[in-house]
Amino acid sequence: MRLGRIAHPEGICFALIEGEEELVAKEIKGTPFTPPETTGREWKLDEVRLLAPTLPTKVVALGRNYADHVAEVFKESAEHLPPTIFVKPSTSVIGPGAEIKIPDFATNVEFEGELAVVISKVSKNIDPDNWQDHVLGYTICNDVSSRDLQFADGQWARAKGIDTFCPLGPWIETDLNVLDLDDAKINAYLTHDGKTEHKQDSNTNQMIVKMGGILQRISQAFTLLPGDVVTTGSPAGTAEMVPGDTIEIHIPGVGSLRNPVARA
């Protein structure tokens, strides 16, 4: 089941996203954290606008969780730079199609395509063997990062937390069996001056800390609330993006998240 959040002609709501060739958004009552009940109102997806599929109080991420990305960005081995936790504020979240806006003080901004999960209930000290009991579903995150600020500041709050630096979407895929987390593809494409390049071409089998361990580690420190997002790390292939570019991240079984880049 795909759960989305949409802006329709009369307002905003959560919706079931159904269909294959022609997608339809069916309004549901309330929030996605109870069994969905449709209201009877529906629209073709091209008649509405997809928003970020959740309204998280926080996005908690595990950085440096792919060895190839550690070597690519930090010029160190993962043995010397273990995974680290950081938080992106709710004000950084945008939805599919919304502009990533780069401010003048961020001069080397890169995309990072990542698999993410949306939390289903209040969660603390998650048992890694039962992590699925705490997850509503999968979504995609673009962990936009200003490398100049990241290295200048020595910590990552500003570099990764700027407004619009956390695109999420296109929806929440609630079937947790749709992915084999030992073998799930992650792809990212950069379109610059009309030319599209396949930049990230990786697999979740490269994750250092696996899903259960990620959620255990993060929930030991932070109480996770319904709708919060946990990201699982970026593989190699990240690259600079500039105003006028477009980034598309695709995870088979989950969907595609596409955002243009603009000047703030």
Coordinates of C-alpha atoms in Angstrom, one line a residue:
M1 CA 0.0 0.0 0.0
R2 CA 1.2 3.5 -0.9
L3 CA 0.3 6.3 1.5
G4 CA 0.8 9.9 0.3
R5 CA 0.0 13.4 1.3
I6 CA -1.5 15.6 -1.3
A7 CA -2.7 19.2 -2.0
H8 CA -6.0 18.9 -3.9
P9 CA -8.4 21.5 -5.2
E10 CA -10.1 21.9 -1.7
G11 CA -7.2 21.5 0.7
I12 CA -4.6 19.0 1.9
C13 CA -5.1 15.4 3.0
F14 CA -3.4 12.0 3.4
A15 CA -4.4 9.6 0.6
L16 CA -4.0 6.1 -0.7
I17 CA -2.1 6.2 -4.0
E18 CA -3.4 3.4 -6.2
G19 CA -2.9 2.1 -9.7
E20 CA -0.1 1.3 -12.0
E21 CA -0.3 3.2 -15.4
E22 CA -2.7 5.8 -14.2
L23 CA -2.3 6.7 -10.5
V24 CA -5.3 7.7 -8.4
A25 CA -5.2 9.5 -5.0
K26 CA -8.0 8.4 -2.7
E27 CA -8.5 10.6 0.4
I28 CA -8.4 8.9 3.8
K29 CA -9.8 10.1 7.1
G30 CA -7.3 11.4 9.6
T31 CA -3.7 10.2 9.5
P32 CA -1.9 7.1 8.2
F33 CA -1.2 5.8 11.7
T34 CA -4.5 3.9 11.9
P35 CA -6.1 1.5 9.4
P36 CA -6.9 3.8 6.4
E37 CA -10.6 4.6 5.8
T38 CA -11.3 6.3 2.5
T39 CA -13.8 9.2 2.3
G40 CA -15.0 8.5 -1.2
R41 CA -13.2 11.5 -2.7
E42 CA -10.5 10.8 -5.2
W43 CA -8.5 12.5 -7.9
K44 CA -6.2 11.5 -10.7
L45 CA -2.6 12.0 -9.5
D46 CA -2.0 14.6 -12.2
E47 CA -4.9 16.7 -10.8
V48 CA -3.2 17.0 -7.4
R49 CA 0.3 17.9 -6.0
L50 CA 2.2 15.4 -4.0
L51 CA 3.6 16.8 -0.8
A52 CA 6.1 15.3 1.6
P53 CA 4.4 12.1 2.7
T54 CA 4.9 12.8 6.4
L55 CA 5.2 15.7 8.8
P56 CA 8.1 14.6 11.0
T57 CA 9.1 16.3 14.2
K58 CA 12.6 15.4 13.2
V59 CA 14.6 13.5 10.6
V60 CA 17.3 11.4 12.2
A61 CA 20.1 10.1 10.0
L62 CA 23.0 7.7 10.2
G63 CA 25.9 9.3 8.3
R64 CA 29.0 7.5 7.0
N65 CA 27.1 4.2 6.8
Y66 CA 28.4 3.2 3.3
A67 CA 32.1 2.4 3.2
D68 CA 32.4 3.6 -0.4
H69 CA 30.8 7.0 0.4
V70 CA 33.2 7.4 3.4
A71 CA 36.2 7.0 1.1
E72 CA 34.6 9.3 -1.5
V73 CA 33.8 12.3 0.8
F74 CA 36.1 11.9 3.8
K75 CA 39.1 10.3 2.1
E76 CA 39.3 7.8 5.0
S77 CA 38.4 4.2 5.5
A78 CA 35.2 3.3 7.3
E79 CA 37.3 1.6 10.0
H80 CA 38.7 5.0 11.0
L81 CA 35.4 6.9 10.6
P82 CA 32.5 4.9 12.0
P83 CA 28.9 5.8 11.3
T84 CA 27.6 8.9 13.1
I85 CA 24.1 10.2 14.0
F86 CA 22.8 13.6 13.0
V87 CA 19.4 15.4 12.9
K88 CA 17.8 17.4 10.1
P89 CA 15.1 19.8 11.4
S90 CA 11.5 19.6 10.2
T91 CA 11.9 22.9 8.4
S92 CA 14.3 21.3 6.0
V93 CA 11.6 18.9 4.7
I94 CA 10.0 19.5 1.2
G95 CA 8.1 17.2 -1.1
P96 CA 8.4 15.8 -4.6
G97 CA 8.8 18.5 -7.2
A98 CA 9.5 21.3 -4.8
E99 CA 12.6 23.3 -5.3
I100 CA 15.8 22.7 -3.4
K101 CA 16.9 26.3 -2.7
I102 CA 20.6 26.9 -2.3
P103 CA 21.6 30.0 -0.3
D104 CA 24.6 32.1 -1.2
F105 CA 26.5 31.0 1.8
A106 CA 26.5 27.4 0.7
T107 CA 29.0 27.1 -2.1
N108 CA 29.4 23.3 -2.6
V109 CA 26.1 21.6 -2.3
E110 CA 25.7 17.9 -3.1
F111 CA 22.7 15.5 -3.3
E112 CA 22.7 12.1 -1.4
G113 CA 20.0 9.6 -2.4
E114 CA 19.0 7.4 0.6
L115 CA 16.5 4.8 1.6
A116 CA 14.5 6.0 4.6
V117 CA 11.8 4.7 6.9
V118 CA 8.8 6.4 8.5
I119 CA 8.1 5.6 12.2
S120 CA 4.6 4.3 13.0
K121 CA 4.4 4.8 16.8
V122 CA 6.2 6.2 19.8
S123 CA 9.4 4.2 19.9
K124 CA 12.3 3.9 22.3
N125 CA 15.1 1.3 22.6
I126 CA 13.9 -0.6 19.5
D127 CA 14.8 -4.3 19.5
P128 CA 16.8 -4.7 16.2
D129 CA 15.1 -8.1 15.6
N130 CA 11.7 -6.5 15.7
W131 CA 12.3 -3.2 13.9
Q132 CA 9.4 -3.8 11.5
D133 CA 7.0 -3.4 14.5
H134 CA 8.0 0.3 14.6
V135 CA 8.0 1.2 10.9
L136 CA 5.0 2.4 8.9
G137 CA 6.9 2.0 5.6
Y138 CA 9.7 3.1 3.3
T139 CA 10.2 6.4 1.6
I140 CA 13.1 8.1 -0.2
C141 CA 15.2 11.0 1.2
N142 CA 17.6 13.3 -0.5
D143 CA 20.0 14.3 2.2
V144 CA 21.2 17.5 0.6
S145 CA 24.5 18.5 2.1
S146 CA 26.7 21.6 1.9
R147 CA 30.2 20.2 1.9
D148 CA 31.9 23.5 2.5
L149 CA 29.9 24.2 5.6
Q150 CA 30.1 20.5 6.7
F151 CA 33.9 20.7 6.9
A152 CA 34.2 24.3 8.0
D153 CA 31.8 23.9 11.0
G154 CA 33.1 20.6 12.2
Q155 CA 29.6 19.3 12.8
W156 CA 26.7 18.9 10.4
A157 CA 23.7 20.7 11.7
R158 CA 23.9 23.8 9.4
A159 CA 25.4 21.9 6.4
K160 CA 22.5 19.4 6.3
G161 CA 19.7 21.3 8.0
I162 CA 19.2 24.3 5.7
D163 CA 15.6 25.0 4.6
T164 CA 14.6 22.7 1.7
F165 CA 17.6 20.4 2.2
C166 CA 15.5 17.3 3.0
P167 CA 13.3 16.3 0.1
L168 CA 11.1 13.3 1.0
G169 CA 8.8 11.1 -1.1
P170 CA 7.1 10.4 -3.3
W171 CA 5.0 8.4 -0.8
I172 CA 5.3 5.8 1.9
E173 CA 5.4 2.2 0.8
T174 CA 3.9 0.2 3.7
D175 CA 4.8 -3.3 2.3
L176 CA 8.1 -3.9 4.1
N177 CA 8.6 -7.0 2.1
V178 CA 8.8 -5.1 -1.2
L179 CA 12.5 -4.7 -0.6
D180 CA 15.2 -7.2 0.1
L181 CA 17.4 -5.1 2.3
D182 CA 20.3 -7.3 1.5
D183 CA 20.0 -6.5 -2.1
A184 CA 18.0 -3.3 -2.9
K185 CA 19.2 -0.9 -5.6
I186 CA 19.6 2.8 -5.0
N187 CA 20.0 5.1 -8.0
A188 CA 20.4 8.8 -8.4
Y189 CA 20.4 10.9 -11.6
L190 CA 21.7 14.4 -12.1
T191 CA 20.3 16.5 -15.0
H192 CA 22.6 19.4 -15.9
D193 CA 22.3 21.6 -19.0
G194 CA 19.8 19.1 -20.5
K195 CA 22.1 16.1 -20.0
T196 CA 21.2 13.4 -17.5
E197 CA 24.0 11.4 -15.8
H198 CA 23.6 8.2 -13.7
K199 CA 25.5 9.2 -10.6
Q200 CA 24.6 6.9 -7.7
D201 CA 24.4 3.2 -8.7
S202 CA 24.6 1.2 -5.5
N203 CA 22.9 -1.3 -3.3
T204 CA 21.8 -1.6 0.3
N205 CA 24.1 -4.6 0.7
Q206 CA 26.8 -1.9 1.1
M207 CA 25.3 -0.6 4.4
I208 CA 27.7 -1.0 7.4
V209 CA 25.0 -0.9 10.1
K210 CA 21.8 -2.7 9.0
M211 CA 18.2 -1.5 9.5
G212 CA 17.6 -3.1 12.9
G213 CA 20.9 -1.8 14.2
I214 CA 20.2 1.7 12.8
L215 CA 16.9 1.9 14.6
Q216 CA 18.3 0.5 17.8
R217 CA 21.2 2.9 17.9
I218 CA 19.1 6.0 17.1
S219 CA 16.2 5.1 19.4
Q220 CA 18.6 4.6 22.3
A221 CA 19.3 8.3 22.1
F222 CA 16.0 9.8 20.8
T223 CA 12.4 8.9 21.4
L224 CA 11.0 8.5 17.9
L225 CA 7.4 9.7 17.3
P226 CA 4.8 8.7 14.7
G227 CA 5.8 10.3 11.4
D228 CA 9.5 10.8 12.2
V229 CA 11.9 9.7 9.5
V230 CA 15.1 7.7 9.9
T231 CA 17.5 7.7 7.0
T232 CA 20.0 4.9 6.4
G233 CA 23.0 6.5 4.8
S234 CA 24.2 7.5 1.4
P235 CA 26.1 5.3 -1.0
A236 CA 28.9 6.7 -3.2
G237 CA 28.2 8.7 -6.3
T238 CA 27.2 12.0 -4.7
A239 CA 28.0 15.0 -6.7
E240 CA 27.7 18.8 -6.7
M241 CA 24.4 20.3 -8.0
V242 CA 23.7 23.9 -8.9
P243 CA 20.7 26.0 -9.7
G244 CA 19.0 24.8 -12.9
D245 CA 19.8 21.2 -12.2
T246 CA 17.3 18.4 -11.4
I247 CA 17.9 15.4 -9.1
E248 CA 16.0 12.2 -9.4
I249 CA 16.4 9.3 -6.9
H250 CA 14.9 6.0 -7.7
I251 CA 14.6 2.9 -5.5
P252 CA 12.8 0.0 -7.3
G253 CA 9.7 -1.0 -5.3
V254 CA 9.5 2.3 -3.5
G255 CA 9.4 4.9 -6.3
S256 CA 11.1 8.0 -7.6
L257 CA 11.8 11.4 -5.9
R258 CA 12.5 14.2 -8.3
N259 CA 13.4 17.8 -7.3
P260 CA 14.7 20.9 -9.2
V261 CA 17.4 23.0 -7.8
A262 CA 17.1 26.8 -7.6
R263 CA 18.9 29.8 -5.9
A264 CA 17.4 30.8 -2.6

